[in-house]
Each structure stands twice: as C-alpha cells, then as structure tokens.
Amino acid sequence: MDAVNRQWLLRSRPIGMVKESDFELREAEIPSPADGEFLVKTSYLAFEPAMRGWMTDQESYIPPVALGEVMRGATVGEVIESNHPDFESGELVSTFDVGWQEYGVIGPGGMAPPIKVPEGVPPTIMLGVLGLTGLTAYFGLLDIGQPVSGDTVLVSGAAGATGSVAAQIAKLKGCRVVGIAGGPEKCAWLTDVAGLAGALDYKLGSVDTQIAESCPDGVNVFFDNVGGAILEAALNHLALNARIVICGGISAYNEATPPPGPSNLLNLAIQRGRMQGFIVTDFLPRFEDAATELAGWVMAGDIVYEEDIQTGFENAPKTFLRLFQGLNLGKQLLNISD
Amino acid sequence: MDAVNRQWLLRSRPIGMVKESDFELREAEIPSPADGEFLVKTSYLAFEPAMRGWMTDQESYIPPVALGEVMRGATVGEVIESNHPDFESGELVSTFDVGWQEYGVIGPGGMAPPIKVPEGVPPTIMLGVLGLTGLTAYFGLLDIGQPVSGDTVLVSGAAGATGSVAAQIAKLKGCRVVGIAGGPEKCAWLTDVAGLAGALDYKLGSVDTQIAESCPDGVNVFFDNVGGAILEAALNHLALNARIVICGGISAYNEATPPPGPSNLLNLAIQRGRMQGFIVTDFLPRFEDAATELAGWVMAGDIVYEEDIQTGFENAPKTFLRLFQGLNLGKQLLNISD
C-alpha cells in the first residue's frame, strides 16, 4: 500500500472553460474503514461532460461539489480492506462515492450503492456501456425517445460514450440511425465500426444542410447531447410527432453566460413534437434488467464501444478537459493503477 | 343584398411587424352558389395571432395564404342562398373558408367543414370559447398539459382568447392557476373576474421574479402562448416532471429574424420536464364532445369570456393588428353586419 492518498480537490468554481487550475492535488492519509465500511484502491476514473455542471454552485439534480472537496466522479477499484459483510478484499467494485482519489472508504449513506464487477467482465466496461453511461443511453433512447422500427434516429455527440450506445440501441430497434460528430476519424468509426447509416461532421459546413440531405423524411427521434446550434438545426427537420431527448448540452457547459437557445421551438407545435429531459437515476429500479440486456448486446457484438484510456493520477484534470476539446472517441477513462 | 362583395386580399408578405398596407381592399362580384354550395353573408370576422404565420411563405401545418388571395380567417355569417341540402337560408354558420370578405360561397372541399350555430347560442361564441379557440385551449391544456388537481398551472397570454379559457379549465380541474398578461386591466380581470389565484403583469418588472414569488412550489404545467423571454423565465421555475404546452409564440411572430430561444432548456433534464407542441385539428374526432363540455361550463358560468368587438369591414387589418399591440382583452372580433 502507498504511504499517502493523493486526491484532486475542487479548488475554484470555473467561470467559462474549466481549467486544470480549478483543481488542486493534495496528499492525505489513507483512511481506515470503520465497522460496516470497506476501503477501495482506485484503478480507473471515468469522466462525463455532466461533471462540469457539478462544479457550479447551482441547485440541480444533485448538489454541487463543495470547494475543497474531492472531485466527484465514477470510479472502479479493488477492495483492499473490508469491515463490510458483503464485500471482500480482492473484489472489484464500481462506485460513485470515491471520486478523484487513490483510496476511498465506502460505507452506508453514499450517493449510489457500489456495484461489484462481475467475474470475467472487463472492469472499465462498468464505467461505460454497463455503467451509468450505458444506462443513460438505454433509458433516454428507449423510454424518452420511444423509437419505432423504421424511424430515422439522429444522435448528436454520437461518437461519445453515451451517444454511441444510444445510436446502436436505436439500430438494434430497427431504426435508420444518423450520427453527428466532429472530425473524419469519429465519423468513420460511426459508419464503419458502429454501422450507422450516416455520420455528419459538424466541422464540415452546415449541420442543417447535412441533416436535410441525410434525413429526407425528417427526424423521428433526436437524441441530443450537445444543444445549441445543433439542436436548432435538428428542430428544422422534425418529422411529425418527433421526440427530442434532452440528454445533455455540452455546447453550453463551459460558457460563462448561457448561450441563447434555439429560435425555432415553435416547430414543436407545427410538427407536434415533444422535447423531454430525464436523469438516469429516475430509472433506478430497472437498472439491473437494463444492464443485463446491455451486457447481452455487448457480448453478441451488437453494441461495440471505444475507450480512450489515459494514464497517471496526476493527469486527472487534463483528462477531464479532453471531453470539452472533443479529443475522446468513446468513454474517457484514466488508468491510475500501478 | 349589396351590389358588391368587398374583400381584403393579402397584398404583400410582411417582414417584421405586419402592416395595414400588407392587405388590399378590393371590390368583387358577389359569387353565386353552384349545386351543392351555399352563399354566406359574413357577420363577424375572428382574429388569432396564428394568422400572422399564414402570411409567411413557409411550409407549415397549413399552406400559406397566397398573394392576391382573400385573407384566411374564421368567420360567422348567415346563409342567404343555398343549393346545399343541409343548409337553409337564414341559418347562421361558422366557417373557415370564407375569410376576410363580405360574401363567400361554401362548398365541398374546404379547409374545415362549416358548423351551424345552435339555436339560442350567441354567434360570436362560436368564434371563441366554442370554436377553434376554445378547443385549442381544451386539448392543449388537458391532453398536452395533463394537469392534475393541486398542480400549479401558469398560463402566458392569459387574458387572450385561448389563454383565458385554458386558465379557467385548469381551475375547474382543481389547479392553482396563475396568469401572465400585460397591464393592470387585464390582470384585474384575471383575478377578479376569471378567479385565478394570481396574475403577473409582464410590464411590471421581472417575470422571473414574479413567477418565483407566485409559484413557490414551482410550475407543474406551463401553457405558453408567448415564447421568448417569458418561456425562458418559466423554464427557471419548473416543478419536477413539469409539462410545457407550446400553444403559440406571439413574441416572435412579427420579428424579421427569429429571436433566439431560451438558454435554459437543460432545465428540462434537471427537472425531468416535457415540452410539447400540438395543432388543434389533430383532435378533430373529439371536437363535438369537447365543445359540448365547454358549452356546459360556459352555461354554468364556470368559464367566463370577454370579446373585443370592433366594427366596420374596412377596419379588418387594423383590428388584426390589435392582437400584436396587446389591445384586446379576450377574443378579438370585427362586426361587419349592417
């Protein structure tokens, strides 16, 4: 065991683009698990755009991370000492209550229950397709988007961890799926590896025109991770009774002043559309069934996924920033095991 | 019978605020009804904000009015000559196929079937509470907004023809209803006559602050006729699982360039909200039942309504403009009968 526990704390609330200096590296004592608790040594940190929102001092679906607190995030690690009857040393768990530190104690009363990594499953997948990321795609697409076989489904942020799973679930449901992503590499992955019907590169000219060309019958379901100009473009091409899933809005997360929204919301009336938001934890009672179904799709090769794995605990803030620089294809992870 | 049929034609497509000069007054021959048709002499023209949209050359839920064509709109008139087996001279009908003219022929193949004004019913009510206006409020509020007893329901354009009916239906369903309108007269009507729990004057300071004060538990249903800044303010005060009914967006109808939309759509995710549009004609099969229910409420005095009745056919464009000047309380009508 190391002598110290390195932690990344939230030092300042970012205004505009999050900076590495908004975090502070500190050394602390390795905590000891009390009765009913266990100690986890972190192997992987996982990063999501939504974490940017937790850094802002604003009421939301979960409380903000306090200044001076360990940055919150999903992790996978190994139980190295346990005073909990259900967890043993050597077991791998995914957790939401350790965050950006090398060691953490899990006990009762955390934000989310720890989940054991099943035997034979690569642990990183518990942070991606089989974790909150995949579940977000699953419930957002199926329960909010309600795609029907034959629908045209448009996904923004389609080469990201959530978007890529949503897109492939839509394909499994018999939909014609078009993804929006940035750059030729991501777009090639969407069509050639994930097997989508089309991929639109938002860096190559008008997204509006590209949607018009690739979705001639309009968009039945738009699964949106981006917001802003891409949401506005999609709203111009709704099919009748279209459903718009508000999963995220990364285009605005690092803006000091929230940018204006789409000017064409009245298209919701003209096309009888529905725009709806959700938070994945609303579906907690169905997590296990959904994860089982997702695991089946992954094992059958029907859902493929990518991981962008950086290394070194000292690189946590830098790795987080990759999300907003559009550098990650698939799930953004940081390997901090030896 | 007059010697000529005066008509208001669409002369030019307005850019920005609609102007009287966008219409042209013409004299034409009084048409003769062919077999299966009947001739109507118009008594009242009805005006709605949505008519502004029909003047724009843009694909929508109905085709635009062509340049040089009689301006489209709902009217009530008297059958004065009939070659139709179901309609007799002397009967009053409400119709969507005569528009802004003193005389019009109704036959098969119009945009909407003519409806006889029932015996003893004031004909103008067929253009308001018991017409498309009231039906829009009915289906928008009940089917799209889905209010539940105890909900806080916020209505924008609440002193308008549609908003005032939506607000009162919400009250009948056991909701606490707050209306937004412009000026003390309209606000007094909302609380003192329509019996709403509160009325917010958007001309008196921040609507955002006023909503926060009047809806301390958040807004469960927002019935929106206005869009723009008022929609953005309402989005800041959504209760969990809120429903936003996109009925109209009058704030943008006369803007040459569509103004930007709300910057806070992500609140739909945080509050698990749903924003949905509709067009009243989607509910055509249920019109008769809904009108019967509305008539019952009106007769019982549970729904009160106002009419702003101007006079003189020559004043049709001027009367239409009153909607965008915020001058009407209740349904905007023009009496053109002798």
PDB file of N, CA and C in Angstrom, chain A residues 59-61 231 246-249 253 258-263 265-266 268-270 272-279 281-282, chain B residues 59-61 231 246-249 253 258-263 265-266 268-270 272-279 281-282:
ATOM      1  N   GLU A  59     -28.253  24.914  -7.680  1.00  0.00           N
ATOM      2  CA  GLU A  59     -29.143  23.810  -7.358  1.00  0.00           C
ATOM      3  C   GLU A  59     -29.378  22.982  -8.624  1.00  0.00           C
ATOM      4  N   SER A  60     -29.304  21.674  -8.513  1.00  0.00           N
ATOM      5  CA  SER A  60     -29.533  20.847  -9.684  1.00  0.00           C
ATOM      6  C   SER A  60     -30.028  19.489  -9.216  1.00  0.00           C
ATOM      7  N   TYR A  61     -29.900  18.491 -10.063  1.00  0.00           N
ATOM      8  CA  TYR A  61     -30.415  17.168  -9.691  1.00  0.00           C
ATOM      9  C   TYR A  61     -29.574  16.496  -8.621  1.00  0.00           C
ATOM     10  N   LEU A 231     -28.916  21.544 -31.876  1.00  0.00           N
ATOM     11  CA  LEU A 231     -30.330  21.341 -31.528  1.00  0.00           C
ATOM     12  C   LEU A 231     -31.218  22.179 -32.442  1.00  0.00           C
ATOM     13  N   ILE A 246     -33.562  15.303 -24.438  1.00  0.00           N
ATOM     14  CA  ILE A 246     -32.540  16.217 -23.927  1.00  0.00           C
ATOM     15  C   ILE A 246     -31.695  15.425 -22.935  1.00  0.00           C
ATOM     16  N   CYS A 247     -30.586  14.872 -23.452  1.00  0.00           N
ATOM     17  CA  CYS A 247     -29.688  14.081 -22.600  1.00  0.00           C
ATOM     18  C   CYS A 247     -28.598  14.975 -22.032  1.00  0.00           C
ATOM     19  N   GLY A 248     -28.124  15.907 -22.827  1.00  0.00           N
ATOM     20  CA  GLY A 248     -27.082  16.821 -22.372  1.00  0.00           C
ATOM     21  C   GLY A 248     -27.005  18.009 -23.292  1.00  0.00           C
ATOM     22  N   GLY A 249     -26.108  18.935 -22.942  1.00  0.00           N
ATOM     23  CA  GLY A 249     -25.960  20.146 -23.749  1.00  0.00           C
ATOM     24  C   GLY A 249     -24.539  20.660 -23.652  1.00  0.00           C
ATOM     25  N   TYR A 253     -21.825  24.011 -21.632  1.00  0.00           N
ATOM     26  CA  TYR A 253     -21.348  23.742 -20.266  1.00  0.00           C
ATOM     27  C   TYR A 253     -20.229  24.678 -19.825  1.00  0.00           C
ATOM     28  N   PRO A 258     -24.866  31.675 -20.289  1.00  0.00           N
ATOM     29  CA  PRO A 258     -25.528  30.649 -21.088  1.00  0.00           C
ATOM     30  C   PRO A 258     -25.870  31.180 -22.474  1.00  0.00           C
ATOM     31  N   PRO A 259     -25.445  30.514 -23.528  1.00  0.00           N
ATOM     32  CA  PRO A 259     -25.774  30.992 -24.878  1.00  0.00           C
ATOM     33  C   PRO A 259     -27.277  30.836 -25.136  1.00  0.00           C
ATOM     34  N   PRO A 260     -27.825  31.665 -26.029  1.00  0.00           N
ATOM     35  CA  PRO A 260     -29.267  31.573 -26.302  1.00  0.00           C
ATOM     36  C   PRO A 260     -29.626  30.208 -26.877  1.00  0.00           C
ATOM     37  N   GLY A 261     -30.864  29.857 -26.748  1.00  0.00           N
ATOM     38  CA  GLY A 261     -31.346  28.570 -27.231  1.00  0.00           C
ATOM     39  C   GLY A 261     -31.892  28.666 -28.637  1.00  0.00           C
ATOM     40  N   PRO A 262     -32.478  27.589 -29.101  1.00  0.00           N
ATOM     41  CA  PRO A 262     -32.985  27.547 -30.474  1.00  0.00           C
ATOM     42  C   PRO A 262     -34.124  28.544 -30.683  1.00  0.00           C
ATOM     43  N   SER A 263     -34.102  29.180 -31.848  1.00  0.00           N
ATOM     44  CA  SER A 263     -35.096  30.202 -32.173  1.00  0.00           C
ATOM     45  C   SER A 263     -36.360  29.582 -32.772  1.00  0.00           C
ATOM     46  N   LEU A 265     -38.401  26.884 -31.605  1.00  0.00           N
ATOM     47  CA  LEU A 265     -39.153  25.938 -30.772  1.00  0.00           C
ATOM     48  C   LEU A 265     -40.594  25.770 -31.253  1.00  0.00           C
ATOM     49  N   LEU A 266     -41.080  26.751 -31.992  1.00  0.00           N
ATOM     50  CA  LEU A 266     -42.455  26.645 -32.477  1.00  0.00           C
ATOM     51  C   LEU A 266     -42.615  25.491 -33.469  1.00  0.00           C
ATOM     52  N   LEU A 268     -42.004  22.682 -32.699  1.00  0.00           N
ATOM     53  CA  LEU A 268     -42.618  21.633 -31.878  1.00  0.00           C
ATOM     54  C   LEU A 268     -44.129  21.627 -32.068  1.00  0.00           C
ATOM     55  N   ALA A 269     -44.724  22.801 -32.233  1.00  0.00           N
ATOM     56  CA  ALA A 269     -46.166  22.851 -32.484  1.00  0.00           C
ATOM     57  C   ALA A 269     -46.468  22.406 -33.916  1.00  0.00           C
ATOM     58  N   ILE A 270     -45.741  22.978 -34.854  1.00  0.00           N
ATOM     59  CA  ILE A 270     -46.022  22.689 -36.264  1.00  0.00           C
ATOM     60  C   ILE A 270     -45.900  21.188 -36.540  1.00  0.00           C
ATOM     61  N   ARG A 272     -45.886  18.863 -34.093  1.00  0.00           N
ATOM     62  CA  ARG A 272     -46.434  18.115 -32.945  1.00  0.00           C
ATOM     63  C   ARG A 272     -45.325  17.332 -32.250  1.00  0.00           C
ATOM     64  N   GLY A 273     -44.218  18.023 -31.997  1.00  0.00           N
ATOM     65  CA  GLY A 273     -43.054  17.368 -31.410  1.00  0.00           C
ATOM     66  C   GLY A 273     -43.055  17.459 -29.897  1.00  0.00           C
ATOM     67  N   ARG A 274     -42.223  16.631 -29.317  1.00  0.00           N
ATOM     68  CA  ARG A 274     -42.102  16.581 -27.856  1.00  0.00           C
ATOM     69  C   ARG A 274     -40.624  16.627 -27.506  1.00  0.00           C
ATOM     70  N   MET A 275     -40.256  17.499 -26.598  1.00  0.00           N
ATOM     71  CA  MET A 275     -38.866  17.610 -26.153  1.00  0.00           C
ATOM     72  C   MET A 275     -38.864  17.292 -24.673  1.00  0.00           C
ATOM     73  N   GLN A 276     -38.056  16.338 -24.280  1.00  0.00           N
ATOM     74  CA  GLN A 276     -38.173  15.870 -22.901  1.00  0.00           C
ATOM     75  C   GLN A 276     -36.804  15.564 -22.309  1.00  0.00           C
ATOM     76  N   GLY A 277     -36.653  15.927 -21.052  1.00  0.00           N
ATOM     77  CA  GLY A 277     -35.422  15.651 -20.342  1.00  0.00           C
ATOM     78  C   GLY A 277     -35.609  14.540 -19.324  1.00  0.00           C
ATOM     79  N   PHE A 278     -34.492  14.048 -18.812  1.00  0.00           N
ATOM     80  CA  PHE A 278     -34.552  12.955 -17.832  1.00  0.00           C
ATOM     81  C   PHE A 278     -33.223  12.911 -17.093  1.00  0.00           C
ATOM     82  N   ILE A 279     -33.216  12.219 -15.982  1.00  0.00           N
ATOM     83  CA  ILE A 279     -31.988  11.923 -15.243  1.00  0.00           C
ATOM     84  C   ILE A 279     -31.998  10.417 -15.018  1.00  0.00           C
ATOM     85  N   THR A 281     -31.006   8.324 -12.940  1.00  0.00           N
ATOM     86  CA  THR A 281     -31.330   7.708 -11.653  1.00  0.00           C
ATOM     87  C   THR A 281     -32.838   7.560 -11.419  1.00  0.00           C
ATOM     88  N   ASP A 282     -33.648   8.263 -12.232  1.00  0.00           N
ATOM     89  CA  ASP A 282     -35.104   8.072 -12.131  1.00  0.00           C
ATOM     90  C   ASP A 282     -35.484   6.625 -12.415  1.00  0.00           C
TER      91      ASP A 282
ATOM     92  N   GLU B  59     -43.525  26.545 -45.396  1.00  0.00           N
ATOM     93  CA  GLU B  59     -44.262  25.307 -45.168  1.00  0.00           C
ATOM     94  C   GLU B  59     -44.646  25.235 -43.692  1.00  0.00           C
ATOM     95  N   SER B  60     -45.866  24.875 -43.412  1.00  0.00           N
ATOM     96  CA  SER B  60     -46.283  24.777 -42.026  1.00  0.00           C
ATOM     97  C   SER B  60     -47.426  23.768 -41.940  1.00  0.00           C
ATOM     98  N   TYR B  61     -48.209  23.863 -40.875  1.00  0.00           N
ATOM     99  CA  TYR B  61     -49.288  22.882 -40.702  1.00  0.00           C
ATOM    100  C   TYR B  61     -50.448  23.123 -41.649  1.00  0.00           C
ATOM    101  N   LEU B 231     -41.082  32.419 -21.827  1.00  0.00           N
ATOM    102  CA  LEU B 231     -40.815  30.978 -21.781  1.00  0.00           C
ATOM    103  C   LEU B 231     -39.534  30.705 -21.000  1.00  0.00           C
ATOM    104  N   ILE B 246     -46.616  24.063 -25.768  1.00  0.00           N
ATOM    105  CA  ILE B 246     -46.284  25.096 -26.751  1.00  0.00           C
ATOM    106  C   ILE B 246     -47.530  25.320 -27.604  1.00  0.00           C
ATOM    107  N   CYS B 247     -48.313  26.317 -27.195  1.00  0.00           N
ATOM    108  CA  CYS B 247     -49.542  26.628 -27.929  1.00  0.00           C
ATOM    109  C   CYS B 247     -49.263  27.701 -28.972  1.00  0.00           C
ATOM    110  N   GLY B 248     -48.422  28.645 -28.629  1.00  0.00           N
ATOM    111  CA  GLY B 248     -48.089  29.717 -29.555  1.00  0.00           C
ATOM    112  C   GLY B 248     -46.830  30.422 -29.103  1.00  0.00           C
ATOM    113  N   GLY B 249     -46.410  31.399 -29.899  1.00  0.00           N
ATOM    114  CA  GLY B 249     -45.203  32.140 -29.552  1.00  0.00           C
ATOM    115  C   GLY B 249     -45.293  33.550 -30.106  1.00  0.00           C
ATOM    116  N   TYR B 253     -43.701  36.377 -33.586  1.00  0.00           N
ATOM    117  CA  TYR B 253     -44.423  36.305 -34.862  1.00  0.00           C
ATOM    118  C   TYR B 253     -44.084  37.463 -35.799  1.00  0.00           C
ATOM    119  N   PRO B 258     -35.936  35.483 -36.560  1.00  0.00           N
ATOM    120  CA  PRO B 258     -36.451  34.830 -35.359  1.00  0.00           C
ATOM    121  C   PRO B 258     -35.543  35.116 -34.168  1.00  0.00           C
ATOM    122  N   PRO B 259     -36.084  35.618 -33.068  1.00  0.00           N
ATOM    123  CA  PRO B 259     -35.239  35.881 -31.899  1.00  0.00           C
ATOM    124  C   PRO B 259     -34.761  34.561 -31.296  1.00  0.00           C
ATOM    125  N   PRO B 260     -33.611  34.599 -30.600  1.00  0.00           N
ATOM    126  CA  PRO B 260     -33.108  33.356 -30.010  1.00  0.00           C
ATOM    127  C   PRO B 260     -34.072  32.814 -28.969  1.00  0.00           C
ATOM    128  N   GLY B 261     -33.947  31.527 -28.718  1.00  0.00           N
ATOM    129  CA  GLY B 261     -34.835  30.867 -27.770  1.00  0.00           C
ATOM    130  C   GLY B 261     -34.238  30.838 -26.382  1.00  0.00           C
ATOM    131  N   PRO B 262     -34.899  30.130 -25.490  1.00  0.00           N
ATOM    132  CA  PRO B 262     -34.453  30.086 -24.095  1.00  0.00           C
ATOM    133  C   PRO B 262     -33.088  29.424 -23.960  1.00  0.00           C
ATOM    134  N   SER B 263     -32.266  29.984 -23.093  1.00  0.00           N
ATOM    135  CA  SER B 263     -30.906  29.490 -22.895  1.00  0.00           C
ATOM    136  C   SER B 263     -30.878  28.360 -21.870  1.00  0.00           C
ATOM    137  N   LEU B 265     -32.813  25.354 -21.671  1.00  0.00           N
ATOM    138  CA  LEU B 265     -33.566  24.133 -21.992  1.00  0.00           C
ATOM    139  C   LEU B 265     -33.083  22.930 -21.190  1.00  0.00           C
ATOM    140  N   LEU B 266     -31.839  23.010 -20.704  1.00  0.00           N
ATOM    141  CA  LEU B 266     -31.321  21.893 -19.922  1.00  0.00           C
ATOM    142  C   LEU B 266     -32.089  21.712 -18.609  1.00  0.00           C
ATOM    143  N   LEU B 268     -35.031  21.191 -18.582  1.00  0.00           N
ATOM    144  CA  LEU B 268     -35.929  20.071 -18.891  1.00  0.00           C
ATOM    145  C   LEU B 268     -35.333  18.765 -18.385  1.00  0.00           C
ATOM    146  N   ALA B 269     -34.017  18.637 -18.468  1.00  0.00           N
ATOM    147  CA  ALA B 269     -33.380  17.425 -17.938  1.00  0.00           C
ATOM    148  C   ALA B 269     -33.354  17.465 -16.413  1.00  0.00           C
ATOM    149  N   ILE B 270     -32.904  18.581 -15.883  1.00  0.00           N
ATOM    150  CA  ILE B 270     -32.756  18.675 -14.423  1.00  0.00           C
ATOM    151  C   ILE B 270     -34.098  18.432 -13.733  1.00  0.00           C
ATOM    152  N   ARG B 272     -36.741  16.970 -15.277  1.00  0.00           N
ATOM    153  CA  ARG B 272     -37.480  15.900 -15.978  1.00  0.00           C
ATOM    154  C   ARG B 272     -38.738  16.473 -16.611  1.00  0.00           C
ATOM    155  N   GLY B 273     -38.567  17.583 -17.319  1.00  0.00           N
ATOM    156  CA  GLY B 273     -39.710  18.261 -17.915  1.00  0.00           C
ATOM    157  C   GLY B 273     -39.964  17.820 -19.344  1.00  0.00           C
ATOM    158  N   ARG B 274     -41.143  18.149 -19.797  1.00  0.00           N
ATOM    159  CA  ARG B 274     -41.555  17.803 -21.161  1.00  0.00           C
ATOM    160  C   ARG B 274     -42.145  19.048 -21.806  1.00  0.00           C
ATOM    161  N   MET B 275     -41.682  19.353 -22.997  1.00  0.00           N
ATOM    162  CA  MET B 275     -42.193  20.499 -23.747  1.00  0.00           C
ATOM    163  C   MET B 275     -42.795  19.956 -25.029  1.00  0.00           C
ATOM    164  N   GLN B 276     -44.051  20.276 -25.264  1.00  0.00           N
ATOM    165  CA  GLN B 276     -44.723  19.602 -26.375  1.00  0.00           C
ATOM    166  C   GLN B 276     -45.629  20.562 -27.127  1.00  0.00           C
ATOM    167  N   GLY B 277     -45.636  20.404 -28.442  1.00  0.00           N
ATOM    168  CA  GLY B 277     -46.497  21.220 -29.285  1.00  0.00           C
ATOM    169  C   GLY B 277     -47.658  20.412 -29.836  1.00  0.00           C
ATOM    170  N   PHE B 278     -48.614  21.108 -30.399  1.00  0.00           N
ATOM    171  CA  PHE B 278     -49.789  20.427 -30.952  1.00  0.00           C
ATOM    172  C   PHE B 278     -50.498  21.393 -31.895  1.00  0.00           C
ATOM    173  N   ILE B 279     -51.361  20.852 -32.718  1.00  0.00           N
ATOM    174  CA  ILE B 279     -52.240  21.643 -33.568  1.00  0.00           C
ATOM    175  C   ILE B 279     -53.645  21.128 -33.304  1.00  0.00           C
ATOM    176  N   THR B 281     -56.365  20.755 -34.795  1.00  0.00           N
ATOM    177  CA  THR B 281     -57.074  19.879 -35.736  1.00  0.00           C
ATOM    178  C   THR B 281     -56.688  18.405 -35.587  1.00  0.00           C
ATOM    179  N   ASP B 282     -55.583  18.130 -34.878  1.00  0.00           N
ATOM    180  CA  ASP B 282     -55.239  16.730 -34.595  1.00  0.00           C
ATOM    181  C   ASP B 282     -56.346  16.043 -33.788  1.00  0.00           C
TER     182      ASP B 282
END
